[in-house]
Coordinates of C-alpha atoms in Angstrom, one line a residue:
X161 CA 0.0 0.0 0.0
X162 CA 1.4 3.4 -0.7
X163 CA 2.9 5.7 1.8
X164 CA 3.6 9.1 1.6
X165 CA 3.4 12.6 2.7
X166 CA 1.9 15.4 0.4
X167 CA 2.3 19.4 1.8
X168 CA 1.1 22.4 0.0
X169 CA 2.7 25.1 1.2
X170 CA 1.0 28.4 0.1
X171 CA 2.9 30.5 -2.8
X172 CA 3.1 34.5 -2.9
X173 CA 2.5 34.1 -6.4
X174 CA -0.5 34.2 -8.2
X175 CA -1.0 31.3 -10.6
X176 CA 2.0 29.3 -9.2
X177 CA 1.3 26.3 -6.9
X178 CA 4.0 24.3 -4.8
X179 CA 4.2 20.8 -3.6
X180 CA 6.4 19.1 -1.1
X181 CA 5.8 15.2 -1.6
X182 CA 8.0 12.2 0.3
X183 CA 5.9 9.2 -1.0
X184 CA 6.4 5.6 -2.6
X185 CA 3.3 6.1 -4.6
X186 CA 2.8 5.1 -8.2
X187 CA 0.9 7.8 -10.5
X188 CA -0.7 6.8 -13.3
X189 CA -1.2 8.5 -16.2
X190 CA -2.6 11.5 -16.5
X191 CA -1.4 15.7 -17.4
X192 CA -1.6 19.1 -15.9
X193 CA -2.6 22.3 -17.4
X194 CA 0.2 23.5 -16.4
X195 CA 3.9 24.0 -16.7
X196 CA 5.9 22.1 -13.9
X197 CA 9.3 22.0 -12.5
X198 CA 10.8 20.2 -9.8
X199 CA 13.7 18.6 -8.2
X200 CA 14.3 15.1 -6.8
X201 CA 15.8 15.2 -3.1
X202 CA 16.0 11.8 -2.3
X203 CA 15.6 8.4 -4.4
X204 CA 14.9 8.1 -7.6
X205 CA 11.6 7.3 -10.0
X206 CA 10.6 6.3 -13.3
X207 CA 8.1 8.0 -15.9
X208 CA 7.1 8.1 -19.2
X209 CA 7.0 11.8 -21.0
X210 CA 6.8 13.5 -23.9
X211 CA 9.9 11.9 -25.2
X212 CA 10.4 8.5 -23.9
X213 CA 11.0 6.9 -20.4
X214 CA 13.0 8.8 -18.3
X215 CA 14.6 8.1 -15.2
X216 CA 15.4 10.7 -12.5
X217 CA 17.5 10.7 -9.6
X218 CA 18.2 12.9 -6.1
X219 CA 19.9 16.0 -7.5
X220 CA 18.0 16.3 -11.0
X221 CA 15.3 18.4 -12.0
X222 CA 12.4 17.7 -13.6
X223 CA 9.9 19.0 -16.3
X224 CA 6.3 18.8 -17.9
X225 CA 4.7 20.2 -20.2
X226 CA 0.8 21.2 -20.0
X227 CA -1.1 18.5 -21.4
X228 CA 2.2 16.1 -21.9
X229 CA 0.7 12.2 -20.7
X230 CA 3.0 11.0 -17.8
X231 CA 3.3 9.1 -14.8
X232 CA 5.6 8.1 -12.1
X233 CA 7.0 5.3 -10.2
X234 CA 9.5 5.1 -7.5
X235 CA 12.6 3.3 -8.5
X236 CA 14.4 1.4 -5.3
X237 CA 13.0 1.1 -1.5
X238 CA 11.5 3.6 0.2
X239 CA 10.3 6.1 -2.4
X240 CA 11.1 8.9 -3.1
X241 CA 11.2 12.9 -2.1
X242 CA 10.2 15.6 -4.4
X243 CA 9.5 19.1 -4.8
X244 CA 7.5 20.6 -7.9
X245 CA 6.1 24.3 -8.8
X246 CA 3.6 23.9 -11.2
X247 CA 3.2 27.6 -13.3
X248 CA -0.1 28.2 -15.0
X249 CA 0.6 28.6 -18.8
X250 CA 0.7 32.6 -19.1
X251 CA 3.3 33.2 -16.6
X252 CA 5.4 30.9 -18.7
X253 CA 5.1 32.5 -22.0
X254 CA 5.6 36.3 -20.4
X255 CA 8.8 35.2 -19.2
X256 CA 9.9 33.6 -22.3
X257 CA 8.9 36.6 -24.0
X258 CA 10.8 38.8 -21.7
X259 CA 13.6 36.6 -22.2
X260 CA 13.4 36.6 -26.0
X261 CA 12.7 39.9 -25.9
X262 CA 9.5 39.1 -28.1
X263 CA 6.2 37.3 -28.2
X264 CA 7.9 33.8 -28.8
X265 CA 4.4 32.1 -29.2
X266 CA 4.6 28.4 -27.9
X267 CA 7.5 27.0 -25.7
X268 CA 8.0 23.7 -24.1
X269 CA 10.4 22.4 -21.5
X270 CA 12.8 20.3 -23.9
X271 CA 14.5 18.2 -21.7
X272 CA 12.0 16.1 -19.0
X273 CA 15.2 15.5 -16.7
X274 CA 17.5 18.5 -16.8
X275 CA 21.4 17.9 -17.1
X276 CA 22.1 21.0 -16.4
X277 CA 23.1 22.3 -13.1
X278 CA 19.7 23.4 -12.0
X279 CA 18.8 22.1 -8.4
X280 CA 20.0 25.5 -6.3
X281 CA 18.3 27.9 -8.7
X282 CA 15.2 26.1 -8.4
X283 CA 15.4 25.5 -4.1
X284 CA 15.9 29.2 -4.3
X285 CA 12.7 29.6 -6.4
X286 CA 10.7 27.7 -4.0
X287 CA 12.2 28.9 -1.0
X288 CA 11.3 32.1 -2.6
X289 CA 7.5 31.6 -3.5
X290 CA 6.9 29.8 -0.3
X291 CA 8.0 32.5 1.9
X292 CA 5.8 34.4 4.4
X293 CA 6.7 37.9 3.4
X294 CA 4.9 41.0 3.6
X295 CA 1.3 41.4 1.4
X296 CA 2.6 42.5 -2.3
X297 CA 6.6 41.8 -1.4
X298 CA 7.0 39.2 -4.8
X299 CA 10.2 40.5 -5.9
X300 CA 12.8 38.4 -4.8
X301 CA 10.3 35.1 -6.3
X302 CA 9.6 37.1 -9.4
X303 CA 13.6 37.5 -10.2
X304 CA 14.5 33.8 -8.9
X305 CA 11.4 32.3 -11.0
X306 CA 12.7 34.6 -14.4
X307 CA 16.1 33.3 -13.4
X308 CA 15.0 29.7 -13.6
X309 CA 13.4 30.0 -16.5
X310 CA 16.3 31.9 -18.2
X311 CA 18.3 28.7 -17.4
X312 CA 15.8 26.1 -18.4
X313 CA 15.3 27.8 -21.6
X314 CA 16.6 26.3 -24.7
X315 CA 16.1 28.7 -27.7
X316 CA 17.7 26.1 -30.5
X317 CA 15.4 23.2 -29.6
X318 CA 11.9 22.3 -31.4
X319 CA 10.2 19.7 -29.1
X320 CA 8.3 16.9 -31.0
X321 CA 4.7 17.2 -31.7
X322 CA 2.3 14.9 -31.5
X323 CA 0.1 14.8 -34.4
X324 CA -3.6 14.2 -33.4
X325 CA -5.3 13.0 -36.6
X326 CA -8.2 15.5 -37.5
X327 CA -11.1 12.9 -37.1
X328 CA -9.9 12.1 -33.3
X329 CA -8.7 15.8 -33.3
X330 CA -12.6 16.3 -33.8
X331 CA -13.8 14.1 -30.9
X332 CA -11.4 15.6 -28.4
X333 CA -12.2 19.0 -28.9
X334 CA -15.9 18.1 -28.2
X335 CA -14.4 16.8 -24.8
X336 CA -12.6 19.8 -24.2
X337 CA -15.4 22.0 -24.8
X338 CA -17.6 20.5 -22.6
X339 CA -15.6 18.5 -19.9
X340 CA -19.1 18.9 -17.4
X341 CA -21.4 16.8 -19.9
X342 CA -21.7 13.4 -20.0
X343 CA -21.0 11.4 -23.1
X344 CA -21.6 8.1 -24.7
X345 CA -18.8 6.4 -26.9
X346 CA -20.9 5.5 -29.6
X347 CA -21.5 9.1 -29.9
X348 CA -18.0 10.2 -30.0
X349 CA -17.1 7.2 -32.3
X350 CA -20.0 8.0 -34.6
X351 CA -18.1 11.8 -34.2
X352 CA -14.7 10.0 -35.6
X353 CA -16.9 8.1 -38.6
X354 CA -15.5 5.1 -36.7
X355 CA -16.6 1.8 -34.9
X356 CA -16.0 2.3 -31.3
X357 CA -13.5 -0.5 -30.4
X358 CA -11.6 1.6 -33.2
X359 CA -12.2 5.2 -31.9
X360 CA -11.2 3.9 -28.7
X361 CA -7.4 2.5 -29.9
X362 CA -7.2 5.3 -32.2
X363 CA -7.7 7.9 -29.3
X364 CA -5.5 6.1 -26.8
X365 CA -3.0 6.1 -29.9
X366 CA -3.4 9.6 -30.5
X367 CA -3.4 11.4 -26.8
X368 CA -1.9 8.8 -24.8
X369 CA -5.3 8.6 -22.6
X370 CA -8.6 6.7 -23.4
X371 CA -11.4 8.9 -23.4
X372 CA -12.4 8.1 -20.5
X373 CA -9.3 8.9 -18.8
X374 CA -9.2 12.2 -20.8
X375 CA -12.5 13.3 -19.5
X376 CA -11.3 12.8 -16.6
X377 CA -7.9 14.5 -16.6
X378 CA -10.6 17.6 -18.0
X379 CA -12.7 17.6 -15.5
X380 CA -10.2 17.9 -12.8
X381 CA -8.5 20.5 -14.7
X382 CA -11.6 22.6 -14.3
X383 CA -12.4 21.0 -10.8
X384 CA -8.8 22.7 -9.9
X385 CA -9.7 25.9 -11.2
X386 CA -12.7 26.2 -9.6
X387 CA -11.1 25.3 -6.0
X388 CA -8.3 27.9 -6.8
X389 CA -10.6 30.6 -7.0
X390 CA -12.1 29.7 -3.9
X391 CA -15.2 27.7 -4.9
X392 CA -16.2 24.4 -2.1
X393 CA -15.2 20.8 -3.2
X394 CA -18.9 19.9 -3.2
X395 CA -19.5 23.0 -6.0
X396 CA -16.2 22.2 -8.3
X397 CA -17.3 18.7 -8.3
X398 CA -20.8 19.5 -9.6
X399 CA -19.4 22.3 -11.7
X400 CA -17.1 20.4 -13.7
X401 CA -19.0 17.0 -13.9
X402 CA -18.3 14.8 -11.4
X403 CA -20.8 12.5 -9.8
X404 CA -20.1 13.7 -6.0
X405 CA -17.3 14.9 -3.9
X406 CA -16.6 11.9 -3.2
X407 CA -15.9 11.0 -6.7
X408 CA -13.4 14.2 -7.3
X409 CA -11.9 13.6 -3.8
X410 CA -10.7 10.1 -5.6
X411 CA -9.8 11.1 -8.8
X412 CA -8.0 14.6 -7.5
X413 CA -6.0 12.5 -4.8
X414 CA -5.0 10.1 -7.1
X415 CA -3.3 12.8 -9.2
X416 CA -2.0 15.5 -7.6
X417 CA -1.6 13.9 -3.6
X418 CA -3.7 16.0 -1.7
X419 CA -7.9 16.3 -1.8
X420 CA -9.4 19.0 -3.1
X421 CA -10.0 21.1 0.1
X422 CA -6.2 21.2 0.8
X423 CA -5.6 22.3 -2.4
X424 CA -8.4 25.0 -2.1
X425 CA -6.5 26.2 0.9
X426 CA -3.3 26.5 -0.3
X427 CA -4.6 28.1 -4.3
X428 CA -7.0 30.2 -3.5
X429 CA -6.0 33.9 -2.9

């Protein structure tokens, strides 16, 4: 049975949110809607990303990209100990512009375990973030985070892309405009002009995730903004689909480690 302990520590910044995780727990797949960075302390663990398996140990830094399909499993006895910062989307690309000194459009996080020297930069991020300083006083996390960034950034490389093929591509983007509703595979299949045991291979070939498990990883995305804006577990779960709290409470500890009103308290301003 997994063991583990999850914190989240409130952030001084809006739109960034911080874990502090010592666990031997196995995530299964899923993706954030977010950027994250992080860095191993002790142990080591496995996961699949954007580019592979990867394997990361205490001292390396870690990546993800919003909407990348990953997991994670601890490598060795005894788990291992972790801390992320997961950055909404926006702050990302206005630091990347800043740093390109233009709007740079997309950017991804090439390498999903860093080789580079990163692990003080990014305890002095989170020290940063995490720290109770005076209401308004984000300057010394706004510099460290740019910093970070400035380092992770790699201006040459042009991540993969996974081509979603425009019949699936058609299906999803019925999911993602209406995470809240319930739907029916024929009705998505009959969406892809497919047989559903087809849709269904061709959509866990495409996204990583069956549709099920994408509706899912939806609905808690909006679940999670909901709670970081203040709103009650028993309203985000209603609000984004779910069946009950309960069934968010299982599905939201599953994936990010902590339940929903946790999260509430340490997201919302």
């Amino acid at each position: 049975m997994a063991q583990g302990r999850f914190l989240m520590p409130k952030t001084i910044l809006p739109g960034v949110v911080a874990v502090a995780a010592d666990s031997d727990r196995s995530f299964p797949r899923h993706m954030h809607d977010q950027f994250g960075i992080g860095l191993i302390h002790r142990g080591a663990q496995k996961s699949l990303s954007g580019r592979g398996v990867v394997e990361a140990g205490a001292g390396q830094v870690i990546t993800v990209n919003p909407g990348e399909v990953h997991d994670g499993i601890p490598l060795g006895e005894g788990g291992r100990a972790w801390r992320m910062l997961y950055l909404d989307i926006d702050i990302v690309q206005r630091a990347i512009a800043d740093l390109s000194g233009k709007d740079s459009g997309t950017f991804e996080f090439v390498h999903p375990v860093e080789k580079r020297p990163l692990a003080q930069r990014f305890n002095a991020v989170f020290s940063a973030v995490t720290a109770n300083e005076r209401p308004g006083e984000t300057l010394l996390s706004e510099e460290t985070l740019l910093m970070l960034l400035g380092d992770a950034m790699e201006k040459a490389a042009n991540p993969p892309v996974l081509a979603v093929p425009a019949i699936i591509r058609r299906a999803k983007n019925r999911i993602d405009d209406e995470p809240s509703r319930p739907f029916r595979l024929a009705d998505l299949a009959e969406e892809a002009g497919m047989s559903q045991f087809r849709f269904l291979r061709a959509f866990a070939k495409a996204t990583g995730l069956t549709p099920h498990s994408y509706l899912l990883q939806r609905r808690v995305h909006l679940a999670r903004h909901a709670l970081a804006k203040g709103t009650p577990p028993a309203e985000a779960a209603f609000v984004a689909g779910f069946a009950d709290q309960s069934h968010l409470n299982r599905v939201f500890v599953r994936q990010f480690g902590v339940t929903p009103a946790v999260y509430r308290a340490a997201a919302a301003g």
